A tleap script that builds the chain and sets N, CA, C and O, in Angstrom:
source leaprc.protein.ff14SB
mol = sequence {
  NGLN VAL GLN ILE VAL GLU SER GLY GLY GLY
  LEU VAL GLN PRO GLY GLY SER LEU LYS LEU
  SER CYS THR ALA SER GLU ILE ILE VAL THR
  ALA TYR THR MET ALA TRP TYR ARG GLN VAL
  PRO GLY LYS GLN ARG GLU LEU VAL ALA SER
  GLU ARG TRP SER GLY ASP THR THR TYR ALA
  ASP ALA VAL ARG GLY ARG PHE VAL VAL SER
  ARG GLY ASN THR LYS ASN ARG LEU TYR LEU
  GLN MET ASN ASN LEU ARG PRO GLU ASP THR
  ASP VAL TYR TYR CYS GLU ALA ALA SER GLU
  THR GLY TYR PRO ARG PHE ASP TYR TRP GLY
  GLN GLY ASN GLN VAL THR VAL SER CSER
}
set mol.1.N position { 85.294 34.588 -3.951 }
set mol.1.CA position { 84.527 35.022 -2.883 }
set mol.1.C position { 83.354 34.472 -3.140 }
set mol.1.O position { 82.941 33.987 -4.193 }
set mol.2.N position { 82.608 34.629 -1.632 }
set mol.2.CA position { 81.389 34.093 -2.021 }
set mol.2.C position { 80.997 35.504 -2.143 }
set mol.2.O position { 81.455 36.559 -1.704 }
set mol.3.N position { 79.650 35.063 -3.145 }
set mol.3.CA position { 78.850 36.444 -3.854 }
set mol.3.C position { 77.116 35.818 -3.661 }
set mol.3.O position { 76.640 34.742 -4.024 }
set mol.4.N position { 76.656 36.654 -3.147 }
set mol.4.CA position { 74.911 36.147 -3.067 }
set mol.4.C position { 74.628 37.287 -3.976 }
set mol.4.O position { 74.994 38.462 -3.996 }
set mol.5.N position { 73.480 36.201 -5.084 }
set mol.5.CA position { 73.102 37.223 -6.148 }
set mol.5.C position { 71.441 36.856 -6.156 }
set mol.5.O position { 70.931 35.752 -6.347 }
set mol.6.N position { 70.764 38.168 -5.880 }
set mol.6.CA position { 69.160 37.812 -5.845 }
set mol.6.C position { 68.780 38.321 -7.226 }
set mol.6.O position { 69.338 39.138 -7.958 }
set mol.7.N position { 67.402 37.431 -7.407 }
set mol.7.CA position { 66.522 38.394 -8.326 }
set mol.7.C position { 65.295 37.766 -8.378 }
set mol.7.O position { 65.049 36.664 -7.888 }
set mol.8.N position { 64.343 38.649 -9.122 }
set mol.8.CA position { 63.095 38.033 -9.066 }
set mol.8.C position { 61.840 39.087 -8.251 }
set mol.8.O position { 60.651 38.855 -8.030 }
set mol.9.N position { 62.544 40.093 -7.994 }
set mol.9.CA position { 61.526 41.591 -6.968 }
set mol.9.C position { 60.976 42.433 -7.812 }
set mol.9.O position { 61.788 42.677 -8.705 }
set mol.10.N position { 60.145 42.905 -7.933 }
set mol.10.CA position { 59.240 43.780 -8.517 }
set mol.10.C position { 57.917 43.915 -8.057 }
set mol.10.O position { 57.441 43.521 -6.993 }
set mol.11.N position { 57.241 44.671 -9.223 }
set mol.11.CA position { 55.507 45.358 -8.739 }
set mol.11.C position { 54.952 44.095 -8.888 }
set mol.11.O position { 55.270 43.255 -9.729 }
set mol.12.N position { 53.928 43.988 -7.845 }
set mol.12.CA position { 52.636 42.956 -8.219 }
set mol.12.C position { 51.485 43.301 -7.647 }
set mol.12.O position { 51.729 43.724 -6.517 }
set mol.13.N position { 50.468 43.319 -7.862 }
set mol.13.CA position { 49.211 43.602 -7.533 }
set mol.13.C position { 48.995 42.831 -6.321 }
set mol.13.O position { 49.350 41.657 -6.208 }
set mol.14.N position { 48.388 43.525 -5.381 }
set mol.14.CA position { 47.330 42.046 -4.180 }
set mol.14.C position { 46.921 41.052 -5.051 }
set mol.14.O position { 46.549 40.966 -6.221 }
set mol.15.N position { 47.168 40.114 -3.818 }
set mol.15.CA position { 46.807 38.518 -4.333 }
set mol.15.C position { 47.231 38.315 -5.235 }
set mol.15.O position { 46.526 37.605 -5.952 }
set mol.16.N position { 48.735 38.797 -5.887 }
set mol.16.CA position { 49.322 38.134 -7.023 }
set mol.16.C position { 50.360 37.697 -6.504 }
set mol.16.O position { 50.548 37.850 -5.297 }
set mol.17.N position { 51.591 36.821 -7.592 }
set mol.17.CA position { 52.816 35.999 -6.884 }
set mol.17.C position { 54.433 36.610 -7.437 }
set mol.17.O position { 54.744 37.167 -8.490 }
set mol.18.N position { 54.878 36.405 -6.784 }
set mol.18.CA position { 56.285 36.524 -7.509 }
set mol.18.C position { 56.863 35.591 -6.859 }
set mol.18.O position { 56.277 35.011 -5.944 }
set mol.19.N position { 58.422 35.217 -7.314 }
set mol.19.CA position { 59.026 33.921 -7.160 }
set mol.19.C position { 60.464 34.823 -6.882 }
set mol.19.O position { 60.935 35.614 -7.700 }
set mol.20.N position { 60.977 34.554 -5.697 }
set mol.20.CA position { 62.633 35.423 -5.676 }
set mol.20.C position { 63.450 34.272 -5.740 }
set mol.20.O position { 63.112 33.261 -5.124 }
set mol.21.N position { 64.608 34.308 -6.490 }
set mol.21.CA position { 65.750 33.405 -6.607 }
set mol.21.C position { 66.990 33.668 -5.811 }
set mol.21.O position { 67.091 34.885 -5.658 }
set mol.22.N position { 67.900 33.070 -5.286 }
set mol.22.CA position { 69.172 33.541 -4.667 }
set mol.22.C position { 69.876 32.489 -4.854 }
set mol.22.O position { 69.552 31.323 -4.629 }
set mol.23.N position { 71.072 32.989 -5.363 }
set mol.23.CA position { 72.522 31.921 -5.788 }
set mol.23.C position { 73.712 32.348 -4.888 }
set mol.23.O position { 74.211 33.454 -5.091 }
set mol.24.N position { 74.156 31.625 -3.999 }
set mol.24.CA position { 74.943 31.787 -3.377 }
set mol.24.C position { 76.321 30.947 -4.069 }
set mol.24.O position { 76.310 29.744 -4.331 }
set mol.25.N position { 77.362 31.773 -4.269 }
set mol.25.CA position { 78.627 31.150 -4.797 }
set mol.25.C position { 79.673 30.495 -4.294 }
set mol.25.O position { 79.563 30.295 -3.084 }
set mol.26.N position { 80.824 30.018 -4.872 }
set mol.26.CA position { 82.044 29.488 -3.955 }
set mol.26.C position { 81.722 28.971 -2.189 }
set mol.26.O position { 82.582 28.906 -1.311 }
set mol.27.N position { 80.525 28.712 -2.065 }
set mol.27.CA position { 80.278 28.101 -0.457 }
set mol.27.C position { 80.660 26.827 -0.540 }
set mol.27.O position { 79.832 26.086 -1.070 }
set mol.28.N position { 81.796 26.272 -0.130 }
set mol.28.CA position { 82.592 24.622 -0.118 }
set mol.28.C position { 81.508 24.044 0.899 }
set mol.28.O position { 80.794 23.082 0.618 }
set mol.29.N position { 81.461 24.718 2.083 }
set mol.29.CA position { 81.027 23.616 3.293 }
set mol.29.C position { 79.842 23.200 2.915 }
set mol.29.O position { 79.252 23.928 2.117 }
set mol.30.N position { 79.286 22.164 3.287 }
set mol.30.CA position { 77.532 21.202 3.094 }
set mol.30.C position { 77.198 21.162 4.456 }
set mol.30.O position { 77.031 20.095 5.046 }
set mol.31.N position { 77.058 22.611 5.162 }
set mol.31.CA position { 76.148 22.578 6.529 }
set mol.31.C position { 75.528 24.235 6.149 }
set mol.31.O position { 76.193 25.101 6.716 }
set mol.32.N position { 74.789 24.579 5.599 }
set mol.32.CA position { 74.723 26.355 6.017 }
set mol.32.C position { 73.139 26.299 5.552 }
set mol.32.O position { 72.808 25.471 4.704 }
set mol.33.N position { 72.120 27.244 6.155 }
set mol.33.CA position { 71.352 27.688 5.720 }
set mol.33.C position { 71.091 29.025 4.792 }
set mol.33.O position { 71.659 30.112 4.684 }
set mol.34.N position { 70.139 28.504 4.281 }
set mol.34.CA position { 70.037 29.829 3.444 }
set mol.34.C position { 68.432 30.644 4.176 }
set mol.34.O position { 67.647 30.083 4.940 }
set mol.35.N position { 68.353 31.701 3.782 }
set mol.35.CA position { 67.398 32.516 4.431 }
set mol.35.C position { 66.982 33.827 3.742 }
set mol.35.O position { 67.794 34.618 3.261 }
set mol.36.N position { 65.461 34.014 3.736 }
set mol.36.CA position { 65.475 34.765 2.842 }
set mol.36.C position { 64.701 36.382 4.484 }
set mol.36.O position { 63.990 36.444 5.487 }
set mol.37.N position { 65.223 36.903 3.949 }
set mol.37.CA position { 64.626 38.356 4.924 }
set mol.37.C position { 64.167 39.391 4.178 }
set mol.37.O position { 64.084 39.631 2.974 }
set mol.38.N position { 63.781 40.164 5.585 }
set mol.38.CA position { 62.942 41.507 5.049 }
set mol.38.C position { 63.061 42.697 5.926 }
set mol.38.O position { 63.021 42.767 7.155 }
set mol.39.N position { 63.255 43.850 4.797 }
set mol.39.CA position { 63.669 44.911 5.894 }
set mol.39.C position { 62.946 46.250 5.263 }
set mol.39.O position { 63.134 46.565 4.088 }
set mol.40.N position { 62.144 46.971 6.102 }
set mol.40.CA position { 61.891 48.197 5.788 }
set mol.40.C position { 62.791 49.443 6.630 }
set mol.40.O position { 63.222 49.351 7.780 }
set mol.41.N position { 62.935 50.644 5.678 }
set mol.41.CA position { 63.797 51.911 7.017 }
set mol.41.C position { 63.059 52.366 8.065 }
set mol.41.O position { 61.987 52.961 7.957 }
set mol.42.N position { 63.633 52.086 9.105 }
set mol.42.CA position { 63.772 52.280 10.763 }
set mol.42.C position { 62.848 51.379 11.261 }
set mol.42.O position { 61.974 51.764 12.038 }
set mol.43.N position { 62.954 49.966 10.828 }
set mol.43.CA position { 62.679 48.349 11.387 }
set mol.43.C position { 63.917 47.780 11.136 }
set mol.43.O position { 64.841 48.003 10.354 }
set mol.44.N position { 63.672 46.965 12.038 }
set mol.44.CA position { 64.572 45.351 12.073 }
set mol.44.C position { 64.034 44.636 11.512 }
set mol.44.O position { 62.865 44.251 11.531 }
set mol.45.N position { 65.431 44.241 10.581 }
set mol.45.CA position { 65.165 43.190 9.572 }
set mol.45.C position { 64.570 41.591 10.381 }
set mol.45.O position { 64.986 41.263 11.492 }
set mol.46.N position { 63.934 41.058 9.882 }
set mol.46.CA position { 62.902 40.127 9.904 }
set mol.46.C position { 63.655 38.932 8.944 }
set mol.46.O position { 64.407 39.010 7.972 }
set mol.47.N position { 62.954 37.549 9.861 }
set mol.47.CA position { 63.255 36.559 9.080 }
set mol.47.C position { 62.062 36.324 8.291 }
set mol.47.O position { 61.149 36.555 9.084 }
set mol.48.N position { 61.523 35.979 7.118 }
set mol.48.CA position { 60.791 35.591 6.443 }
set mol.48.C position { 60.637 34.219 6.478 }
set mol.48.O position { 59.571 33.724 6.844 }
set mol.49.N position { 61.596 33.540 6.132 }
set mol.49.CA position { 61.574 31.939 6.051 }
set mol.49.C position { 62.923 31.341 5.352 }
set mol.49.O position { 63.306 31.853 4.300 }
set mol.50.N position { 63.478 30.503 5.806 }
set mol.50.CA position { 64.568 29.483 5.578 }
set mol.50.C position { 64.443 27.692 5.542 }
set mol.50.O position { 63.672 26.749 5.716 }
set mol.51.N position { 65.733 28.043 5.202 }
set mol.51.CA position { 65.891 25.876 4.900 }
set mol.51.C position { 67.352 25.821 5.241 }
set mol.51.O position { 68.268 26.336 4.600 }
set mol.52.N position { 67.438 25.069 6.424 }
set mol.52.CA position { 68.749 24.502 6.482 }
set mol.52.C position { 69.204 23.315 5.667 }
set mol.52.O position { 68.620 22.856 4.686 }
set mol.53.N position { 69.894 23.049 6.000 }
set mol.53.CA position { 71.185 21.946 5.050 }
set mol.53.C position { 70.050 21.082 4.919 }
set mol.53.O position { 69.575 20.804 3.819 }
set mol.54.N position { 69.543 20.593 6.138 }
set mol.54.CA position { 68.478 19.379 6.195 }
set mol.54.C position { 67.416 19.238 5.673 }
set mol.54.O position { 66.832 18.167 5.835 }
set mol.55.N position { 66.716 20.468 4.732 }
set mol.55.CA position { 65.730 20.783 4.521 }
set mol.55.C position { 64.724 21.469 5.496 }
set mol.55.O position { 63.722 22.082 5.129 }
set mol.56.N position { 65.111 21.290 6.750 }
set mol.56.CA position { 63.940 21.829 7.551 }
set mol.56.C position { 63.532 23.004 7.249 }
set mol.56.O position { 64.244 23.489 6.370 }
set mol.57.N position { 62.599 23.765 7.628 }
set mol.57.CA position { 61.994 24.883 7.110 }
set mol.57.C position { 61.514 26.005 8.002 }
set mol.57.O position { 60.557 25.622 8.676 }
set mol.58.N position { 61.867 27.315 8.246 }
set mol.58.CA position { 61.126 28.088 9.349 }
set mol.58.C position { 60.414 29.192 8.150 }
set mol.58.O position { 60.807 29.748 7.124 }
set mol.59.N position { 59.215 29.134 8.905 }
set mol.59.CA position { 58.598 30.382 8.416 }
set mol.59.C position { 58.141 31.563 9.234 }
set mol.59.O position { 58.518 31.365 10.389 }
set mol.60.N position { 57.585 32.543 9.150 }
set mol.60.CA position { 57.373 33.815 10.241 }
set mol.60.C position { 55.735 33.794 9.717 }
set mol.60.O position { 55.123 33.887 8.653 }
set mol.61.N position { 55.478 33.635 10.965 }
set mol.61.CA position { 53.687 33.697 11.164 }
set mol.61.C position { 53.000 34.740 9.805 }
set mol.61.O position { 51.911 34.577 9.255 }
set mol.62.N position { 53.851 35.625 9.568 }
set mol.62.CA position { 53.228 37.000 8.656 }
set mol.62.C position { 52.910 35.776 7.605 }
set mol.62.O position { 51.708 35.689 7.356 }
set mol.63.N position { 53.586 34.995 7.063 }
set mol.63.CA position { 53.705 34.442 5.692 }
set mol.63.C position { 53.548 32.917 5.749 }
set mol.63.O position { 53.482 32.228 4.731 }
set mol.64.N position { 53.507 32.563 6.651 }
set mol.64.CA position { 53.282 31.060 6.660 }
set mol.64.C position { 51.627 30.386 5.938 }
set mol.64.O position { 50.548 30.768 6.393 }
set mol.65.N position { 51.731 29.376 4.799 }
set mol.65.CA position { 50.705 29.474 4.637 }
set mol.65.C position { 50.827 30.300 3.203 }
set mol.65.O position { 50.214 29.762 2.280 }
set mol.66.N position { 51.258 31.056 3.004 }
set mol.66.CA position { 51.378 31.959 1.166 }
set mol.66.C position { 52.662 31.833 0.984 }
set mol.66.O position { 52.778 31.704 -0.235 }
set mol.67.N position { 53.544 31.798 1.388 }
set mol.67.CA position { 54.807 31.852 1.235 }
set mol.67.C position { 55.544 30.307 1.344 }
set mol.67.O position { 55.358 29.586 2.324 }
set mol.68.N position { 56.440 29.895 0.144 }
set mol.68.CA position { 57.085 28.161 0.071 }
set mol.68.C position { 58.242 28.858 -0.209 }
set mol.68.O position { 58.381 29.856 -0.916 }
set mol.69.N position { 59.492 27.895 0.748 }
set mol.69.CA position { 60.550 28.239 0.366 }
set mol.69.C position { 61.136 27.091 0.238 }
set mol.69.O position { 60.693 26.211 0.976 }
set mol.70.N position { 62.582 26.611 -0.942 }
set mol.70.CA position { 63.270 25.643 -1.405 }
set mol.70.C position { 64.355 26.189 -1.452 }
set mol.70.O position { 64.684 27.375 -1.429 }
set mol.71.N position { 65.006 25.093 -1.533 }
set mol.71.CA position { 66.411 24.710 -2.139 }
set mol.71.C position { 66.690 24.450 -3.510 }
set mol.71.O position { 65.836 23.813 -4.126 }
set mol.72.N position { 68.064 24.941 -4.314 }
set mol.72.CA position { 67.787 24.110 -5.575 }
set mol.72.C position { 68.626 22.497 -5.357 }
set mol.72.O position { 69.115 22.011 -4.337 }
set mol.73.N position { 68.581 22.211 -6.098 }
set mol.73.CA position { 69.391 20.503 -6.207 }
set mol.73.C position { 70.193 20.693 -5.749 }
set mol.73.O position { 70.199 20.101 -4.670 }
set mol.74.N position { 71.519 21.563 -5.997 }
set mol.74.CA position { 72.638 21.809 -5.695 }
set mol.74.C position { 72.834 22.455 -4.063 }
set mol.74.O position { 73.891 22.538 -3.437 }
set mol.75.N position { 71.795 22.769 -3.729 }
set mol.75.CA position { 71.637 23.519 -2.318 }
set mol.75.C position { 72.398 24.706 -2.103 }
set mol.75.O position { 72.719 25.097 -0.981 }
set mol.76.N position { 72.760 25.420 -3.426 }
set mol.76.CA position { 73.568 26.761 -3.204 }
set mol.76.C position { 72.498 27.533 -3.592 }
set mol.76.O position { 72.840 28.716 -3.580 }
set mol.77.N position { 70.932 27.332 -4.056 }
set mol.77.CA position { 70.467 28.338 -4.139 }
set mol.77.C position { 68.791 28.258 -3.605 }
set mol.77.O position { 68.175 27.238 -3.298 }
set mol.78.N position { 68.400 29.369 -3.605 }
set mol.78.CA position { 67.254 29.592 -2.479 }
set mol.78.C position { 65.677 29.964 -3.272 }
set mol.78.O position { 65.722 31.182 -3.442 }
set mol.79.N position { 65.038 29.716 -3.532 }
set mol.79.CA position { 63.858 30.150 -4.087 }
set mol.79.C position { 62.958 30.245 -2.793 }
set mol.79.O position { 63.101 29.537 -1.796 }
set mol.80.N position { 61.913 31.328 -2.982 }
set mol.80.CA position { 61.110 31.911 -2.428 }
set mol.80.C position { 59.804 32.702 -3.311 }
set mol.80.O position { 59.626 33.870 -3.659 }
set mol.81.N position { 58.807 31.108 -3.512 }
set mol.81.CA position { 57.663 31.442 -3.983 }
set mol.81.C position { 56.729 32.357 -2.825 }
set mol.81.O position { 56.691 32.312 -1.596 }
set mol.82.N position { 56.020 33.182 -3.826 }
set mol.82.CA position { 55.251 34.267 -2.856 }
set mol.82.C position { 53.914 34.295 -3.359 }
set mol.82.O position { 53.814 34.553 -4.558 }
set mol.83.N position { 52.992 34.113 -2.793 }
set mol.83.CA position { 51.417 33.962 -2.952 }
set mol.83.C position { 50.958 34.354 -2.375 }
set mol.83.O position { 51.348 34.368 -1.207 }
set mol.84.N position { 49.292 35.227 -2.907 }
set mol.84.CA position { 48.606 35.960 -2.232 }
set mol.84.C position { 49.612 36.976 -1.577 }
set mol.84.O position { 49.888 37.061 -0.380 }
set mol.85.N position { 49.980 37.543 -2.365 }
set mol.85.CA position { 50.911 39.170 -1.812 }
set mol.85.C position { 49.829 40.168 -1.392 }
set mol.85.O position { 48.760 40.442 -1.937 }
set mol.86.N position { 50.538 40.754 0.000 }
set mol.86.CA position { 49.635 41.565 0.532 }
set mol.86.C position { 50.577 42.890 0.459 }
set mol.86.O position { 51.802 42.934 0.580 }
set mol.87.N position { 49.668 43.959 0.226 }
set mol.87.CA position { 50.418 45.464 0.264 }
set mol.87.C position { 51.672 45.180 1.844 }
set mol.87.O position { 52.875 45.421 1.746 }
set mol.88.N position { 51.113 44.730 2.954 }
set mol.88.CA position { 52.195 44.773 3.939 }
set mol.88.C position { 53.503 43.860 3.101 }
set mol.88.O position { 54.605 44.355 3.334 }
set mol.89.N position { 53.529 42.964 2.433 }
set mol.89.CA position { 54.454 42.620 2.147 }
set mol.89.C position { 55.279 43.188 1.127 }
set mol.89.O position { 55.955 42.490 0.370 }
set mol.90.N position { 55.233 44.754 1.075 }
set mol.90.CA position { 56.413 45.245 0.892 }
set mol.90.C position { 57.809 45.912 1.491 }
set mol.90.O position { 57.948 46.523 2.550 }
set mol.91.N position { 58.583 45.667 0.698 }
set mol.91.CA position { 59.618 45.588 1.380 }
set mol.91.C position { 61.087 45.170 0.546 }
set mol.91.O position { 61.209 44.593 -0.534 }
set mol.92.N position { 62.010 45.632 1.370 }
set mol.92.CA position { 63.442 44.760 0.736 }
set mol.92.C position { 63.717 43.888 0.860 }
set mol.92.O position { 64.186 43.796 1.994 }
set mol.93.N position { 63.748 43.089 0.411 }
set mol.93.CA position { 64.585 41.099 0.694 }
set mol.93.C position { 65.237 40.798 0.666 }
set mol.93.O position { 65.465 40.299 -0.436 }
set mol.94.N position { 66.289 40.671 1.621 }
set mol.94.CA position { 67.671 40.228 1.150 }
set mol.94.C position { 67.758 38.546 1.622 }
set mol.94.O position { 66.955 37.895 2.291 }
set mol.95.N position { 68.896 38.185 1.072 }
set mol.95.CA position { 69.068 36.426 1.034 }
set mol.95.C position { 70.219 36.458 1.639 }
set mol.95.O position { 71.113 37.298 1.543 }
set mol.96.N position { 70.145 35.177 2.486 }
set mol.96.CA position { 71.559 35.151 3.888 }
set mol.96.C position { 71.880 33.492 3.320 }
set mol.96.O position { 71.066 32.614 3.037 }
set mol.97.N position { 73.272 33.466 3.288 }
set mol.97.CA position { 73.823 32.310 3.434 }
set mol.97.C position { 74.254 31.957 4.954 }
set mol.97.O position { 74.941 32.978 4.943 }
set mol.98.N position { 74.432 31.536 6.005 }
set mol.98.CA position { 74.825 31.519 7.341 }
set mol.98.C position { 75.244 29.674 7.653 }
set mol.98.O position { 74.675 28.621 7.367 }
set mol.99.N position { 76.288 29.963 8.241 }
set mol.99.CA position { 76.979 28.536 8.754 }
set mol.99.C position { 76.112 28.201 9.386 }
set mol.99.O position { 75.155 28.964 9.514 }
set mol.100.N position { 76.120 26.461 10.254 }
set mol.100.CA position { 75.449 25.579 10.803 }
set mol.100.C position { 76.129 25.105 11.928 }
set mol.100.O position { 75.651 25.146 13.062 }
set mol.101.N position { 77.557 24.524 11.565 }
set mol.101.CA position { 78.191 24.115 12.191 }
set mol.101.C position { 78.831 25.271 12.849 }
set mol.101.O position { 78.717 24.825 13.990 }
set mol.102.N position { 79.297 26.177 12.985 }
set mol.102.CA position { 79.556 27.656 13.524 }
set mol.102.C position { 81.030 27.558 13.498 }
set mol.102.O position { 81.717 28.548 13.752 }
set mol.103.N position { 81.595 26.312 13.177 }
set mol.103.CA position { 82.905 26.661 12.315 }
set mol.103.C position { 83.612 26.080 11.012 }
set mol.103.O position { 84.453 25.248 11.352 }
set mol.104.N position { 83.571 26.186 10.129 }
set mol.104.CA position { 84.301 27.860 9.893 }
set mol.104.C position { 82.295 28.524 10.084 }
set mol.104.O position { 81.200 28.103 9.711 }
set mol.105.N position { 82.920 29.991 11.045 }
set mol.105.CA position { 81.736 30.248 10.646 }
set mol.105.C position { 81.567 31.725 9.440 }
set mol.105.O position { 82.334 32.597 9.031 }
set mol.106.N position { 80.048 31.343 9.205 }
set mol.106.CA position { 80.210 32.666 8.265 }
set mol.106.C position { 78.613 33.708 7.868 }
set mol.106.O position { 77.644 33.495 8.598 }
set mol.107.N position { 78.538 34.245 7.289 }
set mol.107.CA position { 77.347 35.197 7.405 }
set mol.107.C position { 77.282 36.205 6.370 }
set mol.107.O position { 77.688 37.364 6.463 }
set mol.108.N position { 76.532 35.450 5.012 }
set mol.108.CA position { 76.929 36.337 3.997 }
set mol.108.C position { 75.761 36.839 3.532 }
set mol.108.O position { 74.859 36.020 3.711 }
set mol.109.N position { 75.349 37.950 2.952 }
set mol.109.CA position { 74.494 38.609 2.629 }
set mol.109.C position { 73.811 39.081 1.422 }
set mol.109.O position { 74.681 39.836 0.989 }
set mol.110.N position { 72.810 39.151 0.556 }
set mol.110.CA position { 72.939 39.922 -0.857 }
set mol.110.C position { 72.778 41.359 -0.828 }
set mol.110.O position { 72.807 41.885 0.285 }
set mol.111.N position { 72.661 41.883 -1.557 }
set mol.111.CA position { 72.145 43.161 -1.992 }
set mol.111.C position { 71.050 43.840 -1.611 }
set mol.111.O position { 70.943 45.061 -1.499 }
set mol.112.N position { 69.999 42.767 -1.359 }
set mol.112.CA position { 68.591 43.460 -1.427 }
set mol.112.C position { 67.912 43.899 -2.808 }
set mol.112.O position { 68.406 44.758 -3.538 }
set mol.113.N position { 66.307 42.974 -3.182 }
set mol.113.CA position { 65.787 43.237 -3.526 }
set mol.113.C position { 64.218 43.947 -3.392 }
set mol.113.O position { 63.521 43.511 -2.476 }
set mol.114.N position { 63.720 44.877 -4.152 }
set mol.114.CA position { 62.724 45.487 -3.485 }
set mol.114.C position { 61.242 44.901 -4.208 }
set mol.114.O position { 60.948 45.139 -5.379 }
set mol.115.N position { 60.450 44.155 -3.338 }
set mol.115.CA position { 59.047 43.758 -3.866 }
set mol.115.C position { 57.875 44.599 -3.172 }
set mol.115.O position { 57.581 44.696 -1.981 }
set mol.116.N position { 57.306 45.173 -4.312 }
set mol.116.CA position { 55.877 46.399 -3.805 }
set mol.116.C position { 55.254 45.878 -4.552 }
set mol.116.O position { 55.421 45.780 -5.767 }
set mol.117.N position { 53.980 45.247 -3.511 }
set mol.117.CA position { 52.785 44.909 -3.716 }
set mol.117.C position { 51.498 46.480 -3.654 }
set mol.117.O position { 51.241 47.176 -2.672 }
set mol.118.N position { 51.095 46.564 -4.672 }
set mol.118.CA position { 50.111 47.561 -4.821 }
set mol.118.C position { 48.979 47.946 -6.061 }
set mol.118.O position { 49.260 47.837 -7.255 }
set mol.119.N position { 47.877 48.336 -5.635 }
set mol.119.CA position { 47.134 48.437 -6.894 }
set mol.119.C position { 47.269 49.157 -7.993 }
set mol.119.O position { 46.468 49.027 -8.919 }
savepdb mol mol.pdb
quit
């Protein structure tokens, strides 16, 4: 079965960098988007960055120019290079793999990993 595994979270000082990694296993179809979301308690989960199968990327306004998303060579991995981190970036980050074609339609999520930006 599909498993979304995330790594790379942790504690970093403001202005520092972290790199998140996500691996989606057992997905056979070749038309799905991978994305990073973040969420704090009481707030709606928001898109941070995503990359479609084609390589097209989307970034939230709050992270554009600071974060860079990329797929692995096999396209079953998603990396998020986070630079110039700010305290407001503190959140739980979730990786998603979602179908693009609609059929089969799927939406898989990782369990989340904590990113804390603090002096």
